[in-house]
GROMACS .gro file of N, CA and C in nm:
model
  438
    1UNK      N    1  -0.249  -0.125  -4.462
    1UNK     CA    2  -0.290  -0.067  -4.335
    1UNK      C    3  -0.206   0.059  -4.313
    2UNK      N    4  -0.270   0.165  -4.259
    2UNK     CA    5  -0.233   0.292  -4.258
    2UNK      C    6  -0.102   0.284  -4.133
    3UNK      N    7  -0.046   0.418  -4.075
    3UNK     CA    8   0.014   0.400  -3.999
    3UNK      C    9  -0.097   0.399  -3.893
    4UNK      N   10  -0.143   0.547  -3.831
    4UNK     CA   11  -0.236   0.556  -3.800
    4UNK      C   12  -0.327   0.424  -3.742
    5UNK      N   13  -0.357   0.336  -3.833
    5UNK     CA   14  -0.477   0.236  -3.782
    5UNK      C   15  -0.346   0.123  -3.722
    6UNK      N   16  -0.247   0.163  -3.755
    6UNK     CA   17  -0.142   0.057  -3.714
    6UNK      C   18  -0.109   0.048  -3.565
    7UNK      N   19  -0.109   0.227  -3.567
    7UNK     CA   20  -0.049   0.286  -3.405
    7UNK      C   21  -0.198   0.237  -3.302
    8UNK      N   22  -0.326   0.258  -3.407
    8UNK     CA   23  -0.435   0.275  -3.305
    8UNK      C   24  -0.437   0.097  -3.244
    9UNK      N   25  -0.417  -0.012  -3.390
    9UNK     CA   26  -0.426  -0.153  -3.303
    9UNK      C   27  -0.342  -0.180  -3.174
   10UNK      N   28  -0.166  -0.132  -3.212
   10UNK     CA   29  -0.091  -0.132  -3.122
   10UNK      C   30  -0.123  -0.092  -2.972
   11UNK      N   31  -0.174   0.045  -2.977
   11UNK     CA   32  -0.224   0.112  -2.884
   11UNK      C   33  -0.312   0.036  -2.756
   12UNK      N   34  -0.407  -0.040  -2.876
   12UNK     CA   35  -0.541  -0.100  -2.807
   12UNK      C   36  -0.460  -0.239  -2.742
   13UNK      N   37  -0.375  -0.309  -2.832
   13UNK     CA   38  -0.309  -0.451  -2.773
   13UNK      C   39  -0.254  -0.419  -2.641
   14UNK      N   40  -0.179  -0.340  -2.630
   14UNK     CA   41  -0.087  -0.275  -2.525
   14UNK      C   42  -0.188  -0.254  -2.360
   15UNK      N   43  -0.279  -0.159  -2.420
   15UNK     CA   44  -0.391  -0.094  -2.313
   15UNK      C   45  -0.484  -0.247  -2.270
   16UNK      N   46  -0.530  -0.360  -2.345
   16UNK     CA   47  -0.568  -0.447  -2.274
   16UNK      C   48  -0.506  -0.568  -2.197
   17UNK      N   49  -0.385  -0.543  -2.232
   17UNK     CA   50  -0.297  -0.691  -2.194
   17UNK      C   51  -0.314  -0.671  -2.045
   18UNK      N   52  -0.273  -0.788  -1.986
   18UNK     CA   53  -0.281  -0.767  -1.876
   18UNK      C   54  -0.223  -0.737  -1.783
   19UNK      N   55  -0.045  -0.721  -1.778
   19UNK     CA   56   0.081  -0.652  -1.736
   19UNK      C   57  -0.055  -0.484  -1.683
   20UNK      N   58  -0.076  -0.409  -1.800
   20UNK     CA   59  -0.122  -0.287  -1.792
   20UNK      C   60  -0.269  -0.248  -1.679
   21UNK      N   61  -0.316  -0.337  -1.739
   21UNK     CA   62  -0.425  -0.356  -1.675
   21UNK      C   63  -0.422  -0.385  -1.457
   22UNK      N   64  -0.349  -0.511  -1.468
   22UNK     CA   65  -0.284  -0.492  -1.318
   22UNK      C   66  -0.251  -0.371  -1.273
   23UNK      N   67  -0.134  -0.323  -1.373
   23UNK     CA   68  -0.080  -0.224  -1.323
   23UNK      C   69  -0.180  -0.111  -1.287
   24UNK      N   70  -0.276  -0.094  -1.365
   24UNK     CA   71  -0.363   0.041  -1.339
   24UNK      C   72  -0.457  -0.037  -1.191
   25UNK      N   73  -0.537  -0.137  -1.227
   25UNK     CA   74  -0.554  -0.183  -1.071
   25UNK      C   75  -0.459  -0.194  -0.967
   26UNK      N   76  -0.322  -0.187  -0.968
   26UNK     CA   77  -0.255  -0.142  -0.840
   26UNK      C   78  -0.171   0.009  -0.779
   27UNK      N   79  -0.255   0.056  -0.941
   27UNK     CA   80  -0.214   0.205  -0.877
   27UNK      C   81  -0.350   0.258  -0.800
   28UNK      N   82  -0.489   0.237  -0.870
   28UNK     CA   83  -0.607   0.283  -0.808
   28UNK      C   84  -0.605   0.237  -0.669
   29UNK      N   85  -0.593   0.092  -0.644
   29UNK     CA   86  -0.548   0.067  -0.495
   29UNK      C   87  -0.480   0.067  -0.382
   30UNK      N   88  -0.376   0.144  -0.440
   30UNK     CA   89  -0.255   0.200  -0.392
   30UNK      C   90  -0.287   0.318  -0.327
   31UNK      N   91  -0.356   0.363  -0.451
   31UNK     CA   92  -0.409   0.519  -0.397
   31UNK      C   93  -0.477   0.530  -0.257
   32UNK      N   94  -0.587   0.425  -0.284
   32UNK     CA   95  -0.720   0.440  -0.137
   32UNK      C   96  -0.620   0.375  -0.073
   33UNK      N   97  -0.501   0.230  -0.056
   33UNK     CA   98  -0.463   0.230   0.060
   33UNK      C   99  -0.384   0.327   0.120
   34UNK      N  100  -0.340   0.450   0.073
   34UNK     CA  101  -0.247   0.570   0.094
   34UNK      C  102  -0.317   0.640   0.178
   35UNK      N  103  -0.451   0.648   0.168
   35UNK     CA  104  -0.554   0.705   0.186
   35UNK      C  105  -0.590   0.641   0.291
   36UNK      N  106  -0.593   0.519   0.338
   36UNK     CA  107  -0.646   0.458   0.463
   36UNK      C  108  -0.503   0.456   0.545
   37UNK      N  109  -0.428   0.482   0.520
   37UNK     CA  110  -0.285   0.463   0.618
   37UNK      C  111  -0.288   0.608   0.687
   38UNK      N  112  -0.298   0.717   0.573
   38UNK     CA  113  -0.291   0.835   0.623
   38UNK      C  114  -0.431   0.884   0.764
   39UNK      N  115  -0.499   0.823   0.708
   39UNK     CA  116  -0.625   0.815   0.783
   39UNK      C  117  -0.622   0.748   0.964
   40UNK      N  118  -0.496   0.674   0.886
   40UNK     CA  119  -0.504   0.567   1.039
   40UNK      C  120  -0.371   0.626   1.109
   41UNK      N  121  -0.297   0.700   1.051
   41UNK     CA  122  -0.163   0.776   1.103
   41UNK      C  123  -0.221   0.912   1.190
   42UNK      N  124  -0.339   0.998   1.107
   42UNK     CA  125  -0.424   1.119   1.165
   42UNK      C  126  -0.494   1.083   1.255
   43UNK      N  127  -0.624   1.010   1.242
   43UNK     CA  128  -0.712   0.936   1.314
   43UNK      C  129  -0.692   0.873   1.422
   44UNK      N  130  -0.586   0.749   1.409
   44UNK     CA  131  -0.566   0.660   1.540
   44UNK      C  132  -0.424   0.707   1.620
   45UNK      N  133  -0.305   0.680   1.533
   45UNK     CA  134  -0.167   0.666   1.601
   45UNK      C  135  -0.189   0.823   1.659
   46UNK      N  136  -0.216   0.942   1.611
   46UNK     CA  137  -0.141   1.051   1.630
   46UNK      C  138  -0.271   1.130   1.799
   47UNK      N  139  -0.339   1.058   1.780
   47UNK     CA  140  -0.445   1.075   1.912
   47UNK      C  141  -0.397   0.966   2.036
   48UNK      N  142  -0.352   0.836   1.979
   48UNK     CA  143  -0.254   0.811   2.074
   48UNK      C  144  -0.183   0.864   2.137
   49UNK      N  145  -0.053   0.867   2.032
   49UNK     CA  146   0.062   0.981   2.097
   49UNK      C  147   0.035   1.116   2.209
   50UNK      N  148  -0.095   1.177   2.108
   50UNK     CA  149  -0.094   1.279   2.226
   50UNK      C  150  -0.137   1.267   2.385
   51UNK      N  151  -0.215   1.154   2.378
   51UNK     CA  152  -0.255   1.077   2.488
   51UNK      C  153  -0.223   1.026   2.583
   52UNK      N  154  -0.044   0.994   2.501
   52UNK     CA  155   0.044   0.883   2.628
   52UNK      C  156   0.111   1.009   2.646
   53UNK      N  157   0.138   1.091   2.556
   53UNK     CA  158   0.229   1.248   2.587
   53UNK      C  159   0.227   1.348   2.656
   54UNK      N  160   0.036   1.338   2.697
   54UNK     CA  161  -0.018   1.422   2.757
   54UNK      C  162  -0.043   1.589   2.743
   55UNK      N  163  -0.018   1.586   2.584
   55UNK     CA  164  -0.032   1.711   2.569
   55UNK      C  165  -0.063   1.719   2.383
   56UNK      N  166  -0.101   1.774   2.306
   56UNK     CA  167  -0.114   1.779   2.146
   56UNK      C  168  -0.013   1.807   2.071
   57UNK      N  169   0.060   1.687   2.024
   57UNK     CA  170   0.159   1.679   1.954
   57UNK      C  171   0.101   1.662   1.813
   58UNK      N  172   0.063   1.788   1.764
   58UNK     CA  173  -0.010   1.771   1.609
   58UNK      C  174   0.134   1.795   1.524
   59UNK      N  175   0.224   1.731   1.426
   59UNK     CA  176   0.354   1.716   1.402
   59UNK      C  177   0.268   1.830   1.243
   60UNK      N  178   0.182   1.842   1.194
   60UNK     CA  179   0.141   1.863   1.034
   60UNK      C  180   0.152   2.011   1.090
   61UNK      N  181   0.104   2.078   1.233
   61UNK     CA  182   0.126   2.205   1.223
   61UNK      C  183   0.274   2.243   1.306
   62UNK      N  184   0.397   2.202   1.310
   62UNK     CA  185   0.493   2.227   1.315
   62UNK      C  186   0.553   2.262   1.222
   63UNK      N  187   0.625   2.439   1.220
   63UNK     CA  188   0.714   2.472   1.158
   63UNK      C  189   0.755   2.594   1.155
   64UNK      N  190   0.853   2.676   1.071
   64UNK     CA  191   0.921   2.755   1.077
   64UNK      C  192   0.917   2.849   0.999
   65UNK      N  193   0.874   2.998   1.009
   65UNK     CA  194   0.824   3.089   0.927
   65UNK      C  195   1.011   3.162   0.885
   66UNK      N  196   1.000   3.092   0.794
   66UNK     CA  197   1.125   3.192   0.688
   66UNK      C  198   1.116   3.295   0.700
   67UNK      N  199   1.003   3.370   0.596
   67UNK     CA  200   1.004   3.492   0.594
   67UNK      C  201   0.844   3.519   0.566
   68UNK      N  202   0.804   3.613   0.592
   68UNK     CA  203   0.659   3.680   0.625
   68UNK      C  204   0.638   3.760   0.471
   69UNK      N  205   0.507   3.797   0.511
   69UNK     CA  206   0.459   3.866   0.375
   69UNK      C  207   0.441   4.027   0.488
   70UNK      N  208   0.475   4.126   0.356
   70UNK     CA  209   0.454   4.237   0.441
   70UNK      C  210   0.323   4.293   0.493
   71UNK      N  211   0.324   4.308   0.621
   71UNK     CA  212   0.199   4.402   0.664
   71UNK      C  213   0.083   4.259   0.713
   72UNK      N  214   0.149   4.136   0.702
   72UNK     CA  215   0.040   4.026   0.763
   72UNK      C  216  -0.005   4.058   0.918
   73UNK      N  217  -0.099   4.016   0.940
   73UNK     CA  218  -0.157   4.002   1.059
   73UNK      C  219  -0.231   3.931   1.132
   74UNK      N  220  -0.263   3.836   0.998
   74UNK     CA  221  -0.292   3.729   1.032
   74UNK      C  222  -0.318   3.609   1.123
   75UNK      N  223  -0.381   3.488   1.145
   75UNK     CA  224  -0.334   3.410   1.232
   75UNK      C  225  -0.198   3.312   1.175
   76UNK      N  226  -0.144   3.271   1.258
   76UNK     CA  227  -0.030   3.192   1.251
   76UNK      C  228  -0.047   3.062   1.245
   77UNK      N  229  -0.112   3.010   1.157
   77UNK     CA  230  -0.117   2.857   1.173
   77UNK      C  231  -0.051   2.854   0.990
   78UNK      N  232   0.018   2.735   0.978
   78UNK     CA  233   0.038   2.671   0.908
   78UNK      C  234  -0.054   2.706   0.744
   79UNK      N  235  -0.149   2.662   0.736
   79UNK     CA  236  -0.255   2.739   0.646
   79UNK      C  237  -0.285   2.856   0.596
   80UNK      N  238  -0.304   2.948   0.677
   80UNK     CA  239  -0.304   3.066   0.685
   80UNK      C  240  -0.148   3.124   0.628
   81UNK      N  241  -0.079   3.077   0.698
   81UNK     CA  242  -0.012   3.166   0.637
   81UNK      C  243   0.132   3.115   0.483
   82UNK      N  244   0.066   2.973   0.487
   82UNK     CA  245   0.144   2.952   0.317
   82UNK      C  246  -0.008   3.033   0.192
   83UNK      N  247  -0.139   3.063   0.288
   83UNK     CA  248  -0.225   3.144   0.175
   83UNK      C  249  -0.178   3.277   0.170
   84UNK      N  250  -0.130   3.322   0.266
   84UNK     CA  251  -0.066   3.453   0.235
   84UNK      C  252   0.016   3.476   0.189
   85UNK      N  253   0.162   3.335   0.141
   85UNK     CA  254   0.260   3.350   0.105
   85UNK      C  255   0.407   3.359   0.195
   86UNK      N  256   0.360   3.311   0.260
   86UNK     CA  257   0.481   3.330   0.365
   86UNK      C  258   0.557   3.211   0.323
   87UNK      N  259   0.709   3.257   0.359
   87UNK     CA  260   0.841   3.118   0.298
   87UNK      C  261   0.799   3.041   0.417
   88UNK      N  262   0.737   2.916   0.461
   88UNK     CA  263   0.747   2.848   0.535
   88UNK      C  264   0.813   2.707   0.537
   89UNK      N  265   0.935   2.679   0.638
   89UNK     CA  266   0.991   2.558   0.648
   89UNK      C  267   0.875   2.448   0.740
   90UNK      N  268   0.795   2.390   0.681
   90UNK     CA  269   0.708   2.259   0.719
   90UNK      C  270   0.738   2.154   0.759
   91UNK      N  271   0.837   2.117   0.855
   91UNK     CA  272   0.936   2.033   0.925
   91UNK      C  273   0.826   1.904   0.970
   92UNK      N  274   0.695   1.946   0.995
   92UNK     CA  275   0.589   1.859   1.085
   92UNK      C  276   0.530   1.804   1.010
   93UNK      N  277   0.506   1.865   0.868
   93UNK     CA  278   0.455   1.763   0.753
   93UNK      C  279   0.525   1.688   0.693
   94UNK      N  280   0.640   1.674   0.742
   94UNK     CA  281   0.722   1.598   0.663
   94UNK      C  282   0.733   1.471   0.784
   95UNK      N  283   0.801   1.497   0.892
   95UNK     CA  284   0.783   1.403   0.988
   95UNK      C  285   0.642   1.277   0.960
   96UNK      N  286   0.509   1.360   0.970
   96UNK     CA  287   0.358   1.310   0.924
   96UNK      C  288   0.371   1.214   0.828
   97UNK      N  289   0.473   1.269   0.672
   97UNK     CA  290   0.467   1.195   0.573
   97UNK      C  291   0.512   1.073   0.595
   98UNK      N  292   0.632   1.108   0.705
   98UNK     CA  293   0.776   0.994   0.740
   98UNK      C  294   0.694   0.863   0.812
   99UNK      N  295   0.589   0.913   0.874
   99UNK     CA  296   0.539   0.809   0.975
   99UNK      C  297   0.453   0.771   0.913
  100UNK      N  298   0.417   0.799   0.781
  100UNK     CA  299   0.281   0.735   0.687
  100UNK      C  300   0.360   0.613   0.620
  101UNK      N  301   0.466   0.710   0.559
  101UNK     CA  302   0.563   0.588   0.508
  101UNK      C  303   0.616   0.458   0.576
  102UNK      N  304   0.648   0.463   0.689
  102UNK     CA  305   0.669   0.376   0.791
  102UNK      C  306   0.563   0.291   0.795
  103UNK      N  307   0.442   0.337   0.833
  103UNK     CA  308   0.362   0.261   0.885
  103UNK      C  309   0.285   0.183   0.705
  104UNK      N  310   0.272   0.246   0.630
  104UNK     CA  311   0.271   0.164   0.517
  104UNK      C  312   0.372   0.091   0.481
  105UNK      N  313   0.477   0.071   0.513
  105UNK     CA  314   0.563  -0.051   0.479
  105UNK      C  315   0.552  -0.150   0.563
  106UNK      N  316   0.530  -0.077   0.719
  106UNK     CA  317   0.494  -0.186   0.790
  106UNK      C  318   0.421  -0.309   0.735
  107UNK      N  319   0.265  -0.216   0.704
  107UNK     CA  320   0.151  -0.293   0.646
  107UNK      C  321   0.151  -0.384   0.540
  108UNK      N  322   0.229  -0.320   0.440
  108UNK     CA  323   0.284  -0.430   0.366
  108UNK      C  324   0.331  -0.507   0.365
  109UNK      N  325   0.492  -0.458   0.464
  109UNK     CA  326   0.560  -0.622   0.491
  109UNK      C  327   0.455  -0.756   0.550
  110UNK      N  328   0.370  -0.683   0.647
  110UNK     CA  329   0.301  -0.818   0.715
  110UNK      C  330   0.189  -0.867   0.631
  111UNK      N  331   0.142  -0.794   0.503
  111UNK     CA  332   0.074  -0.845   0.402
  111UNK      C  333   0.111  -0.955   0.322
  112UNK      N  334   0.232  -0.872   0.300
  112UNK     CA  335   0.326  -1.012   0.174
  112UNK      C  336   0.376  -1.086   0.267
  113UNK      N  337   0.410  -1.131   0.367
  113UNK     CA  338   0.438  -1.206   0.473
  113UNK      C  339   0.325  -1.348   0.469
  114UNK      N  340   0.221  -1.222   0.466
  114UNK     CA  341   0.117  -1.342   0.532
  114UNK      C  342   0.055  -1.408   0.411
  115UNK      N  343   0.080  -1.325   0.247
  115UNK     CA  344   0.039  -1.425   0.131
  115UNK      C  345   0.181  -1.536   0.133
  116UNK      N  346   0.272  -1.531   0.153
  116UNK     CA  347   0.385  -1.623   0.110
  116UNK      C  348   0.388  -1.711   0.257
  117UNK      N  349   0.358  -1.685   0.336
  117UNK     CA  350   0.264  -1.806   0.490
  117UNK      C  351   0.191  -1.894   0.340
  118UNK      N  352   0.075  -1.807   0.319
  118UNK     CA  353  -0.040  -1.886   0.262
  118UNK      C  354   0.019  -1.938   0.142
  119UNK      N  355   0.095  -1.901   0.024
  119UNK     CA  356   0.115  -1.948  -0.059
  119UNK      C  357   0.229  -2.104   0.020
  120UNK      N  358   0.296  -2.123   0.104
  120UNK     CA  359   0.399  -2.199   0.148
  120UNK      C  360   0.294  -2.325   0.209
  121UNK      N  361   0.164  -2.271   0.265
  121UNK     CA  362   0.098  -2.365   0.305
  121UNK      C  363  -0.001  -2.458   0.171
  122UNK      N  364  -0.013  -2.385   0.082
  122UNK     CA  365  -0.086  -2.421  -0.041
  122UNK      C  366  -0.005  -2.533  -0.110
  123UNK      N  367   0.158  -2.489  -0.119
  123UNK     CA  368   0.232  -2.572  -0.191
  123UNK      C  369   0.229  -2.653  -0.127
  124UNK      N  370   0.242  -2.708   0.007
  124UNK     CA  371   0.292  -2.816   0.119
  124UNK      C  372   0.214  -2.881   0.081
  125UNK      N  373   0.117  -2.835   0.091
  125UNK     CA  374  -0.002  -2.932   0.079
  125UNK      C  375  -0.039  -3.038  -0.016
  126UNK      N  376   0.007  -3.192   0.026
  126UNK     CA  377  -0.008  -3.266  -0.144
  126UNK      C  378  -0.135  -3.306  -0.194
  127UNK      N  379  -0.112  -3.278  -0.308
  127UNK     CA  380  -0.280  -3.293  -0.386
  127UNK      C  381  -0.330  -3.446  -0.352
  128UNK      N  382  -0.457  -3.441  -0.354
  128UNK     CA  383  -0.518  -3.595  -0.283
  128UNK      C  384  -0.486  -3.661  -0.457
  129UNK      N  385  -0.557  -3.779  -0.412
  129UNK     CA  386  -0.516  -3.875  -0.543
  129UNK      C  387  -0.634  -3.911  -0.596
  130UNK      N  388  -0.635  -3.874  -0.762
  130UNK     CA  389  -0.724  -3.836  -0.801
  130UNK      C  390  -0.759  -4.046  -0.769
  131UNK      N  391  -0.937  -4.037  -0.769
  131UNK     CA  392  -1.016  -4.134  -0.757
  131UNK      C  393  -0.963  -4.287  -0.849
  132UNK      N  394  -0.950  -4.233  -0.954
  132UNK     CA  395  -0.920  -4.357  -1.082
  132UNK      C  396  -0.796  -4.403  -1.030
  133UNK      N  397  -0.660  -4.335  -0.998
  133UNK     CA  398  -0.541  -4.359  -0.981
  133UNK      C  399  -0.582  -4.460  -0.837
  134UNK      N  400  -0.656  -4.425  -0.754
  134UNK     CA  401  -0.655  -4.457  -0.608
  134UNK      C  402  -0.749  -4.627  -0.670
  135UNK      N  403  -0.798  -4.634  -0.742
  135UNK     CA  404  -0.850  -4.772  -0.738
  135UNK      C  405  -0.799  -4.881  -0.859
  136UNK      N  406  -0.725  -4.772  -0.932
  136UNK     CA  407  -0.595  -4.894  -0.984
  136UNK      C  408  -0.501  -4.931  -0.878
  137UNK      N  409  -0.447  -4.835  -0.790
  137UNK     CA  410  -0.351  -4.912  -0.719
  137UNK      C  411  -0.406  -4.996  -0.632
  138UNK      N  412  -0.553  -5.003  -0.566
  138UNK     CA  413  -0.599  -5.104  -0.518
  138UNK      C  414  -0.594  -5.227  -0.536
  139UNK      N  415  -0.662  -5.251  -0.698
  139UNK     CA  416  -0.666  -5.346  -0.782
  139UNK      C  417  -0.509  -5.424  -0.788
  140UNK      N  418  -0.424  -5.349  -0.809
  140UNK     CA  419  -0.282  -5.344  -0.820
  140UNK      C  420  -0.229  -5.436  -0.692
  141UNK      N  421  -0.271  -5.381  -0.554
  141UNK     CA  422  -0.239  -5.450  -0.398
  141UNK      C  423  -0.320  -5.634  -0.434
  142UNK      N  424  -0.411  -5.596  -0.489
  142UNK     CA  425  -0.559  -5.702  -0.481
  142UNK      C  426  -0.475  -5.822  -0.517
  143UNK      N  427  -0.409  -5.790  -0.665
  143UNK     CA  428  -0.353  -5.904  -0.777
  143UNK      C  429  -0.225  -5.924  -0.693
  144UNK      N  430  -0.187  -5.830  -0.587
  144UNK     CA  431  -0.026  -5.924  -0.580
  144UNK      C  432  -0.041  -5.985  -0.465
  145UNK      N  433  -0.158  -6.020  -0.392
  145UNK     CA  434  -0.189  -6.120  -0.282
  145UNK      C  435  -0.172  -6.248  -0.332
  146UNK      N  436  -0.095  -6.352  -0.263
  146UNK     CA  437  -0.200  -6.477  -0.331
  146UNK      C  438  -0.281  -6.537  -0.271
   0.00000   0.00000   0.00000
């Protein structure tokens, strides 16, 4: 056997086991839940906030223009002007990130929380007795009457 066809079996053992395989199903899901946290950090919490705040606390367009590009005139938002090149310190996207992170660990902790609830209730739980066992020991009570 060549090297080649050696590296390619290796290759293939490796790519189906199932360590790998998980692993790529918990990065794809990782991804969309990143994606639904951020969603629920933009969407829900941050329309809150501005709500109880009473005024638009959008934290993604907070920040601090370093230094300008010459001769801009641009508008001043955030967008605009990292397309023009401007040194911008992004203090509000980072905060944004901080509270994605937060609130995804949250979510997690009370996830794995609530499988190790369920796994603690699974173990407790004693297995019934299988049928055959349950009518030998009957038989068993029966014979030691007299």
């Amino acid at each position: 056997m060549s090297k080649a066809t050696g590296f390619v079996k290796e290759f293939r053992d490796f790519a189906v086991k199932g360590n790998a395989v998980d692993l790529a199903v918990g990065v794809i899901i990782g991804a969309a839940f990143g994606r639904i946290v951020d969603s629920l950090v933009r969407d829900i919490i941050m329309p809150l906030v501005n709500f109880v705040l009473g005024g638009s606390v959008d934290f993604s367009n907070k920040f601090y223009v370093l230094s300008m590009p010459a001769g801009y005139n641009g508008p001043m938002t955030y967008a605009d002007l990292v397309k023009a090149g401007a040194n911008v310190f992004a203090w509000g996207n980072f905060i944004t990130i901080i509270i994605n992170f937060v609130l995804l660990a949250f979510v997690i902790f009370w996830m794995v929380k609530a499988i190790y609830k369920a796994r603690a209730k699974a173990e407790a739980a004693p297995a019934a007795t299988p049928e055959d066992v349950a009518l030998l020991r009957e038989i068993r009570d029966l014979l030691k009457k007299p």
